PDB file of C-alpha atoms in Angstrom:
ATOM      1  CA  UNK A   1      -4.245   4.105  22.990  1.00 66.00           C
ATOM      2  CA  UNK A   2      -7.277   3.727  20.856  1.00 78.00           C
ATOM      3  CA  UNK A   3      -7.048   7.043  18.381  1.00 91.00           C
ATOM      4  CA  UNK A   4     -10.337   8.140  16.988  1.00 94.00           C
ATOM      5  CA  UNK A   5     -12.935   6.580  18.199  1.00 94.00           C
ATOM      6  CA  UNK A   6     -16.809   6.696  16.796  1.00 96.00           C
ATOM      7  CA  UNK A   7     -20.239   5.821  17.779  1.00 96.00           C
ATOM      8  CA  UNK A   8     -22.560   4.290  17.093  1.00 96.00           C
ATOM      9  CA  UNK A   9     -21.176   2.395  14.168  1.00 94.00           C
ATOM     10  CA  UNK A  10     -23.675   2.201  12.010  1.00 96.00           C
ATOM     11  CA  UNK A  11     -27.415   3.894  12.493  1.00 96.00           C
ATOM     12  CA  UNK A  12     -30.999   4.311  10.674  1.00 96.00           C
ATOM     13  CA  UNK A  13     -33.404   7.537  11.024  1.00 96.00           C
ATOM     14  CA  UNK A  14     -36.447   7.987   9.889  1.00 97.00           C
ATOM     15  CA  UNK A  15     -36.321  11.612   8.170  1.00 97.00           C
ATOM     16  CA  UNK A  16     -37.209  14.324  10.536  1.00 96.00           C
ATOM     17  CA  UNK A  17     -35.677  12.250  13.605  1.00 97.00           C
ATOM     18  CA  UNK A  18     -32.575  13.863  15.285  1.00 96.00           C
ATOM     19  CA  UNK A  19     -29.446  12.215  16.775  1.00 96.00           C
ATOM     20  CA  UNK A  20     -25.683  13.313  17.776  1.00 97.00           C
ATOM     21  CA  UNK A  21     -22.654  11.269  16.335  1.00 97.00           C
ATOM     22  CA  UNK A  22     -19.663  10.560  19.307  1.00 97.00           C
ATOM     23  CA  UNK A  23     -16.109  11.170  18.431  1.00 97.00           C
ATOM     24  CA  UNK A  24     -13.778  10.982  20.976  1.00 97.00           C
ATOM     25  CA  UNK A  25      -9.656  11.231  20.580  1.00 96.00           C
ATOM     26  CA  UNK A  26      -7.685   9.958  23.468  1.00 95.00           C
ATOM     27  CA  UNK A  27      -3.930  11.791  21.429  1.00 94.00           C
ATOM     28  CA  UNK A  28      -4.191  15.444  23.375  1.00 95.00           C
ATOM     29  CA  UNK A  29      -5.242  16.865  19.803  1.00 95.00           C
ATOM     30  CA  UNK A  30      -5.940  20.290  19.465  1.00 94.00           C
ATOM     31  CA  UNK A  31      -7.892  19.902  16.902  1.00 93.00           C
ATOM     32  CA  UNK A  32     -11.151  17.905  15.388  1.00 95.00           C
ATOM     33  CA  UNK A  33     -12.417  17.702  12.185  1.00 94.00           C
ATOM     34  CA  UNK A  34     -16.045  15.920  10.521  1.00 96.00           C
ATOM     35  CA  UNK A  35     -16.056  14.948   7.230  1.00 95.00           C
ATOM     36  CA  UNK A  36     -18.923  13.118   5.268  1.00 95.00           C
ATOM     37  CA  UNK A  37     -18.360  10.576   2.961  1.00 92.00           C
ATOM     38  CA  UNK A  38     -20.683   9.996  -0.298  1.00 91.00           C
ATOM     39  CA  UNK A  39     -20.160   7.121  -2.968  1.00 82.00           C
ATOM     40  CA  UNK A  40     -18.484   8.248  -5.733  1.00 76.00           C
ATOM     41  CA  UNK A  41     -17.139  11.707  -4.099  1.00 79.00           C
ATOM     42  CA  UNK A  42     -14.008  12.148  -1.777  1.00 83.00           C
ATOM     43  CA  UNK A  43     -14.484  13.270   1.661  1.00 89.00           C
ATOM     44  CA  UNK A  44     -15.917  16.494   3.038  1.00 91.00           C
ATOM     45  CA  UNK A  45     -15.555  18.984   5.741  1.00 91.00           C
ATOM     46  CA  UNK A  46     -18.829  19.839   7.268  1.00 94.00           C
ATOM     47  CA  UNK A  47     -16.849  21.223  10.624  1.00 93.00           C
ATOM     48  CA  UNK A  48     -14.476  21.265  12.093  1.00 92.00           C
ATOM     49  CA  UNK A  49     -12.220  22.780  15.415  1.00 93.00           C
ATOM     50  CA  UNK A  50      -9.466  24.441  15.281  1.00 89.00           C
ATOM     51  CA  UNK A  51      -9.116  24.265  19.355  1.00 90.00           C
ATOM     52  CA  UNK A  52     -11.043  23.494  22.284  1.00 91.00           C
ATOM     53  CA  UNK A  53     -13.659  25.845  22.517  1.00 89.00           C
ATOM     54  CA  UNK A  54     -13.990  27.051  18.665  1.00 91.00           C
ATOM     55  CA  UNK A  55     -15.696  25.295  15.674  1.00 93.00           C
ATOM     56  CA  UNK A  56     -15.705  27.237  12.418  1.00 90.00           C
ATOM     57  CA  UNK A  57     -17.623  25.767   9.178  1.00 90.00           C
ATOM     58  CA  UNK A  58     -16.312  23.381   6.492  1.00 88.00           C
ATOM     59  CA  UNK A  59     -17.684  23.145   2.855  1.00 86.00           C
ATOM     60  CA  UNK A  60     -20.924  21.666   3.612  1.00 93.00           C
ATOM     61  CA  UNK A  61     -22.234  22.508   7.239  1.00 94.00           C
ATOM     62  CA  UNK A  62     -25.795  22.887   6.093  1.00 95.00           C
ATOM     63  CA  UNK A  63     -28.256  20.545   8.516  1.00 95.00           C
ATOM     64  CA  UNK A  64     -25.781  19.752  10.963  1.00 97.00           C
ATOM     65  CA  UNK A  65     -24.633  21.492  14.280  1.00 97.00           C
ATOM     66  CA  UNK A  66     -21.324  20.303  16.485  1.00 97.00           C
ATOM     67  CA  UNK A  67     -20.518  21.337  19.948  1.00 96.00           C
ATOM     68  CA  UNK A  68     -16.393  20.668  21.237  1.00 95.00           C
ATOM     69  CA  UNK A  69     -16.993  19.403  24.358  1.00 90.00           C
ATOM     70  CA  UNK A  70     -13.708  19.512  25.900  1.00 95.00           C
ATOM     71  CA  UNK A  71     -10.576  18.323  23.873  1.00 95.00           C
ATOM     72  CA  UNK A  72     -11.433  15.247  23.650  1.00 96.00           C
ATOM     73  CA  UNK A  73     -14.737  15.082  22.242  1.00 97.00           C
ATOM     74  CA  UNK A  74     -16.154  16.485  19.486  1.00 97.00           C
ATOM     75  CA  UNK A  75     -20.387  15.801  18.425  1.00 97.00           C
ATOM     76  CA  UNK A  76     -21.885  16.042  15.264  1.00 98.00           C
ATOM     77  CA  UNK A  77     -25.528  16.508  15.341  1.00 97.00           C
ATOM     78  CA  UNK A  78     -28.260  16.411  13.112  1.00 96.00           C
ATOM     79  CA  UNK A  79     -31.438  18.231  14.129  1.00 93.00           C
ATOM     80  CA  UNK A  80     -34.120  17.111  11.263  1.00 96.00           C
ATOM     81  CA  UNK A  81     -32.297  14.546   9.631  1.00 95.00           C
ATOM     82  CA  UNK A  82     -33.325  14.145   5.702  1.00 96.00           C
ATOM     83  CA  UNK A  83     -32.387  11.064   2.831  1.00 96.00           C
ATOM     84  CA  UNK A  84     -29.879  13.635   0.973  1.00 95.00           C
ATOM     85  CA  UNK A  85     -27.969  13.376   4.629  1.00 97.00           C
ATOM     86  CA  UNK A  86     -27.551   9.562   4.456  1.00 97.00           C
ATOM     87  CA  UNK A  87     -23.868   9.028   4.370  1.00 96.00           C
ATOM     88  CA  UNK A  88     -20.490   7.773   5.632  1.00 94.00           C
ATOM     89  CA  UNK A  89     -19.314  10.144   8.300  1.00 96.00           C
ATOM     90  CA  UNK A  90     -15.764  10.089   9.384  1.00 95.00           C
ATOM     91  CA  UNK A  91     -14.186  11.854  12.623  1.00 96.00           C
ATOM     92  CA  UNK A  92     -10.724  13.333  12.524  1.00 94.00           C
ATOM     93  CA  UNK A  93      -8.177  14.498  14.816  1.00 94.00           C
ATOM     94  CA  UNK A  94      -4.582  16.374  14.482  1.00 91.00           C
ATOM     95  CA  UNK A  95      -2.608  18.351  16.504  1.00 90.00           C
ATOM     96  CA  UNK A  96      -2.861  21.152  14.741  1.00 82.00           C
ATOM     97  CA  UNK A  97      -4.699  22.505  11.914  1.00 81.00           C
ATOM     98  CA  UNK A  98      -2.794  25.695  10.707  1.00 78.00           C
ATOM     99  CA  UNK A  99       0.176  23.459   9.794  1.00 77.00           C
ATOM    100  CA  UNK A 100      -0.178  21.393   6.860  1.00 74.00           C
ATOM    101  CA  UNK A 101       2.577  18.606   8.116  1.00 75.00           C
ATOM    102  CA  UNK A 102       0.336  17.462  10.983  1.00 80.00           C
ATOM    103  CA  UNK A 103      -1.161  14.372   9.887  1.00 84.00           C
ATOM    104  CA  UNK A 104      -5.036  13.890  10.541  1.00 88.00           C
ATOM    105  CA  UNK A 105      -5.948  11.003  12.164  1.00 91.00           C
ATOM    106  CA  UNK A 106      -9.008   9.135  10.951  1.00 91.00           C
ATOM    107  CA  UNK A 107     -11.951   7.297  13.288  1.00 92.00           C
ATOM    108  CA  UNK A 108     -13.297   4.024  11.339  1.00 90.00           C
ATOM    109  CA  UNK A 109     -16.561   6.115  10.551  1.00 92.00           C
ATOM    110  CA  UNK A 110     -20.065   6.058  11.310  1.00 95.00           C
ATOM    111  CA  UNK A 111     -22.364   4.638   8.879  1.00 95.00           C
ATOM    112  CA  UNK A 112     -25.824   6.347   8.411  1.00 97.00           C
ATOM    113  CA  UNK A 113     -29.219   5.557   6.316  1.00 96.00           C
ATOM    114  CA  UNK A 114     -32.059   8.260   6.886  1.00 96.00           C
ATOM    115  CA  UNK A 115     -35.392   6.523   5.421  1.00 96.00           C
TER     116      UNK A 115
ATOM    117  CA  UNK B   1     -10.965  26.231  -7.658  1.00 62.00           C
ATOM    118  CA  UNK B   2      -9.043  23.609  -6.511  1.00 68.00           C
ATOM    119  CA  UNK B   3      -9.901  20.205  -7.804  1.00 87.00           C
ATOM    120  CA  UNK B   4      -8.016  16.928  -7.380  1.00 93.00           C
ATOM    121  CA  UNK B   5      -8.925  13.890 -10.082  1.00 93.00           C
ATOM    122  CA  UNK B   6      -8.741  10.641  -9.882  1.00 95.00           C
ATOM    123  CA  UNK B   7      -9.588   9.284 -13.550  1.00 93.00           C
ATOM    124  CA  UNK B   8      -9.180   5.063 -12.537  1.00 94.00           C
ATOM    125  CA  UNK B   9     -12.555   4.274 -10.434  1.00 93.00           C
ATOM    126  CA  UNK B  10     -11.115   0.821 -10.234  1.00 96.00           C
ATOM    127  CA  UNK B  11      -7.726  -1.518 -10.415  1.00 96.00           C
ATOM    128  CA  UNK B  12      -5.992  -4.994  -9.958  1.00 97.00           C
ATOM    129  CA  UNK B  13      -2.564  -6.190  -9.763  1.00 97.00           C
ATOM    130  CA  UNK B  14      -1.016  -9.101  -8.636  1.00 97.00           C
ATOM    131  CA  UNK B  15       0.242  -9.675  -5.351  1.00 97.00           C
ATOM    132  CA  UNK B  16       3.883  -9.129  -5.699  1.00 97.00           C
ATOM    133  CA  UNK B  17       3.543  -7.010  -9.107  1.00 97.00           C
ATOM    134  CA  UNK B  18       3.902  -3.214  -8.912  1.00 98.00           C
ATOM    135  CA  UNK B  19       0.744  -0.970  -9.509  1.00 98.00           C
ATOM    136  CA  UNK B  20       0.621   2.732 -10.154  1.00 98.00           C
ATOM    137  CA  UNK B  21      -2.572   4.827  -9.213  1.00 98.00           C
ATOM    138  CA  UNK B  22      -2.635   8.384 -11.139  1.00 97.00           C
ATOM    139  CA  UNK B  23      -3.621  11.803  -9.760  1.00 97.00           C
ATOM    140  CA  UNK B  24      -4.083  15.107 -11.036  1.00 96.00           C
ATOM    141  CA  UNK B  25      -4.984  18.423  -9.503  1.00 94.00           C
ATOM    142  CA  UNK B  26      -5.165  21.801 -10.277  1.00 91.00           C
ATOM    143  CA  UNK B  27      -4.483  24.793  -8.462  1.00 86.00           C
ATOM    144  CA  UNK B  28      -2.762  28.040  -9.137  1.00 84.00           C
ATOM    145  CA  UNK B  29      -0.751  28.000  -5.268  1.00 81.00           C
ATOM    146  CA  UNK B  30       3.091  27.721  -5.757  1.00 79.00           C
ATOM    147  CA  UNK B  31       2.877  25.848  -1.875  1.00 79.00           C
ATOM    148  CA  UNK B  32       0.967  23.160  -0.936  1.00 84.00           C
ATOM    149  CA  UNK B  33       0.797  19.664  -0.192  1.00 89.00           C
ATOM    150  CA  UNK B  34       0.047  16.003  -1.560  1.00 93.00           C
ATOM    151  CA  UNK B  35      -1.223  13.228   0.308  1.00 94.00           C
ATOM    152  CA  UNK B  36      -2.180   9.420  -0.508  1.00 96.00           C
ATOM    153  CA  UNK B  37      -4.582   8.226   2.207  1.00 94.00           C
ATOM    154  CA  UNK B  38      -5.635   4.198   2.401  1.00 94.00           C
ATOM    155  CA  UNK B  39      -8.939   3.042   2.901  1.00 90.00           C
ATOM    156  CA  UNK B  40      -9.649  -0.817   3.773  1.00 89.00           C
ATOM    157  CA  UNK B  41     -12.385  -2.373   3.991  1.00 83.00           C
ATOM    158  CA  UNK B  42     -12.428  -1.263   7.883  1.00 78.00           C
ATOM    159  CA  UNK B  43     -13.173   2.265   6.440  1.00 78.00           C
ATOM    160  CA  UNK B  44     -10.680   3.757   8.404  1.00 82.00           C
ATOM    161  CA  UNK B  45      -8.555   6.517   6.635  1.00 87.00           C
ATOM    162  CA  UNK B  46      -4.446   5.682   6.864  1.00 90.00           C
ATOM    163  CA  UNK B  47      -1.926   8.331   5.306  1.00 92.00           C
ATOM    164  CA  UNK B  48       0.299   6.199   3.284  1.00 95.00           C
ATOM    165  CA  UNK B  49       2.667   8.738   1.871  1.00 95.00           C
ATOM    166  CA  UNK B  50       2.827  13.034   1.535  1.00 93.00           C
ATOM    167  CA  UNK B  51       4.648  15.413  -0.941  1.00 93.00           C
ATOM    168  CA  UNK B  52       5.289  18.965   0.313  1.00 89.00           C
ATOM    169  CA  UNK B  53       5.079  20.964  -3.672  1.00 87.00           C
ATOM    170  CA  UNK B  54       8.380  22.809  -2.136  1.00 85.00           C
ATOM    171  CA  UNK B  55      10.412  19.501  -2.552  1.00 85.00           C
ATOM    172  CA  UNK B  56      11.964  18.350  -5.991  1.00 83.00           C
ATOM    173  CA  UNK B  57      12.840  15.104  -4.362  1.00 90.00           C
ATOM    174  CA  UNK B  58       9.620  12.521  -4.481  1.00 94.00           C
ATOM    175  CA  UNK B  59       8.282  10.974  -1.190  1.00 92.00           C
ATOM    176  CA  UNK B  60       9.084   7.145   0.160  1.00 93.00           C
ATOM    177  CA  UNK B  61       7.944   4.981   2.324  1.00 93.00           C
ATOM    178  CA  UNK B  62       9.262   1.780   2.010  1.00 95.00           C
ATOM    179  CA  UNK B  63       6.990  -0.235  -0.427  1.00 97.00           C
ATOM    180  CA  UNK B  64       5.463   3.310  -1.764  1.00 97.00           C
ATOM    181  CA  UNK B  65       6.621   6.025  -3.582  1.00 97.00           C
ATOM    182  CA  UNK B  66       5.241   8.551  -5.206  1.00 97.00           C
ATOM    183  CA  UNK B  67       6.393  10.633  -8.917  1.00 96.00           C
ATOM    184  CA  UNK B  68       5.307  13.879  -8.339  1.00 95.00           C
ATOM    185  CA  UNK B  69       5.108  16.214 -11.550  1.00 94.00           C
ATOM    186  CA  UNK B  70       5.000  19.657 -10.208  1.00 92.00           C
ATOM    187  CA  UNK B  71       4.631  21.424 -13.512  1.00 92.00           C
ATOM    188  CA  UNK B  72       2.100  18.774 -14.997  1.00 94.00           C
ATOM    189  CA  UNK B  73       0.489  19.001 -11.420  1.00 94.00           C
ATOM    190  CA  UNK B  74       0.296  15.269 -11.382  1.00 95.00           C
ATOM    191  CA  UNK B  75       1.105  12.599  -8.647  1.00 96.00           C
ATOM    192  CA  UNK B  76       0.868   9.411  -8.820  1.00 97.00           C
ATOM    193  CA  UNK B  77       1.350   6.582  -6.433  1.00 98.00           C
ATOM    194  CA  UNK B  78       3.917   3.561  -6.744  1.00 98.00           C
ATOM    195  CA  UNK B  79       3.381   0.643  -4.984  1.00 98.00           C
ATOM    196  CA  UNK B  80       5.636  -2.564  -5.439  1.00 97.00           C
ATOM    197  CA  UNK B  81       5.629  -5.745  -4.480  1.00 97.00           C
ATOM    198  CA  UNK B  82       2.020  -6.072  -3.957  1.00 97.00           C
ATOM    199  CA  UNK B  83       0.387  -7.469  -0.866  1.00 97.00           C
ATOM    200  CA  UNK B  84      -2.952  -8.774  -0.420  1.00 96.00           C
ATOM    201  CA  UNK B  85      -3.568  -6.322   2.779  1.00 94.00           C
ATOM    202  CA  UNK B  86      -2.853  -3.481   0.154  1.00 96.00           C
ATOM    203  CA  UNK B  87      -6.798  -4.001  -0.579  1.00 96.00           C
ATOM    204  CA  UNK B  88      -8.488  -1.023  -0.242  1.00 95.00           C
ATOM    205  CA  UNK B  89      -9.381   2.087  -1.504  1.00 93.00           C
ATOM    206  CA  UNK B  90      -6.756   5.115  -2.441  1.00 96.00           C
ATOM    207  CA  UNK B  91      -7.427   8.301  -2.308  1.00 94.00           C
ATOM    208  CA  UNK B  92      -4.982  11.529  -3.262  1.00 95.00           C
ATOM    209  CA  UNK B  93      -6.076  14.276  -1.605  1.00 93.00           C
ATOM    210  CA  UNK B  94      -4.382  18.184  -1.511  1.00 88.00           C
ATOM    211  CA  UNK B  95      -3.791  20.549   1.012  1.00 84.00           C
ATOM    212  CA  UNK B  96      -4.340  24.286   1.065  1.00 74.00           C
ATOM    213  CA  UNK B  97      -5.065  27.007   3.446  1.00 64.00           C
ATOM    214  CA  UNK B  98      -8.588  27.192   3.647  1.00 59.00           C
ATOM    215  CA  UNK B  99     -10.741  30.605   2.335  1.00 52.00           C
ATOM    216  CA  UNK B 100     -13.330  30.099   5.535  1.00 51.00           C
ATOM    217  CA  UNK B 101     -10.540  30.622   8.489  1.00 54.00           C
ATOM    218  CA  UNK B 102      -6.971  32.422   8.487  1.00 55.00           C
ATOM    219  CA  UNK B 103      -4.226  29.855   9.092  1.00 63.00           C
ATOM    220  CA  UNK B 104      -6.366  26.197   8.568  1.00 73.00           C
ATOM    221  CA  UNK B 105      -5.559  24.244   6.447  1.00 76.00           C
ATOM    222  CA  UNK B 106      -7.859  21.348   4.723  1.00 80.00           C
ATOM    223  CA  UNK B 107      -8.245  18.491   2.370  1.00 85.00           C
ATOM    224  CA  UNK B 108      -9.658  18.148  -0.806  1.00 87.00           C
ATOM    225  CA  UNK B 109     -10.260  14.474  -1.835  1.00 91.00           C
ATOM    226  CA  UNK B 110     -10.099  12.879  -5.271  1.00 93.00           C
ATOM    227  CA  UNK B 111     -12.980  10.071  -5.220  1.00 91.00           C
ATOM    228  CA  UNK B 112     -10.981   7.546  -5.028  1.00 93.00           C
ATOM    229  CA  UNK B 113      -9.113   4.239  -6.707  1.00 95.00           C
ATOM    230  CA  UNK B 114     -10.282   0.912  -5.546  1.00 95.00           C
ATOM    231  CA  UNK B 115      -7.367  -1.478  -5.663  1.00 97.00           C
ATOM    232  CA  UNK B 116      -7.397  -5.411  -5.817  1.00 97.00           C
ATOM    233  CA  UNK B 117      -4.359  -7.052  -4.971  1.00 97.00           C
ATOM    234  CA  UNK B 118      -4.995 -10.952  -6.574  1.00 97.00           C
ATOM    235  CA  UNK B 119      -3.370 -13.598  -5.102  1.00 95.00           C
TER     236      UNK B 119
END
């Protein structure tokens, strides 16, 4: 049973270059959750889904895309990536999200430098 | 707005001493919910303790507690008998139905307390 799982683990862009961030949750979570991480600021939401087949905005979605691709997984993508998106970015899991007693369940984060 | 502040960027305590990290939110909910997540140096986020607002009685879990001042809307974290692996960085974060989506909840974060446990 490995929880939250990310990759890659760490990764550099060049700005303008595009890539997709892996999570993957092997707990038979409904739902999935992406957070970014900046120094000096708590954590995000940028998405996140509520169930398989839905994904619904978080406070800062702007630049990124994600596509649930069955209940496991859950991608994070960046299209154009830019310097201001260089960041920590954690992947989350719980088994629900409309209760607030359903703990989320943190990967160990992907770390990522846009030049 | 909701807002959750963490005013000690950075602490130490002895290993074996007790620490306490302070938190402070605001909010105008009556119901809602306090958490204490750990970050080591592995990055990965571990709920160390939660506070449902609805509860007089303040959280425990074993070398944690927490003293949770509804009314001052503060809540801090106890943690005793210090251990080196208690390294990491703590952050209190609240819980609220989110405005974007009927019936989700979500985090806000405090930026954090990083913690030194000295041997």
């Amino acid at each position: 049973n490995a929880g939250v799982t990310q990759t890659p683990k760490f990764q550099v862009l060049k700005t303008g270059q595009s890539m997709t961030l892996q999570c993957a949750q092997d707990m038979n979570h409904n739902s999935m959750y992406w957070y970014r991480q900046d120094p000096g600021m708590g954590l995000r939401l940028i998405y996140y889904s509520a169930s398989e087949g839905t994904t619904d905005k978080g406070e800062v979605p702007n630049g990124y895309n994600v596509s649930r691709l069955n209940k496991r997984e859950f991608s994070l993508r960046l299209e154009s990536a830019a310097p201001s998106q260089t960041s920590v970015y954690f992947c989350a899991s719980s088994a629900s999200s409309t209760s607030p007693t359903e703990t989320q369940y943190f990967g160990p984060g992907t770390r990522l430098l846009v030049l | 707005a909701q807002t959750v502040t963490q005013s000690q960027p950075e602490m130490s305590v002895q290993e074996a001493e007790t620490v306490t990290l302070s938190c402070t939110y605001d909010t105008s909910e009556n119901n809602y919910y306090l958490f204490w997540y750990k970050q080591p140096p592995s990055r990965q986020m571990i709920l160390v303790i939660r506070q449902e607002a609805y509860k007089q009685q303040n959280a425990t879990e074993n070398r944690f507690s927490v003293n949770f001042q509804k009314a001052a809307k503060s809540f801090s974290l106890k943690i005793s008998d210090s251990q080196l692996g208690d390294t990491a960085m703590y952050f209190c974060a609240f819980m609220k139905h989110a405005l974007f989506a009927s019936g989700t909840y979500k985090y806000i974060f405090g930026t954090g307390t990083r913690l030194k446990v000295l041997a």
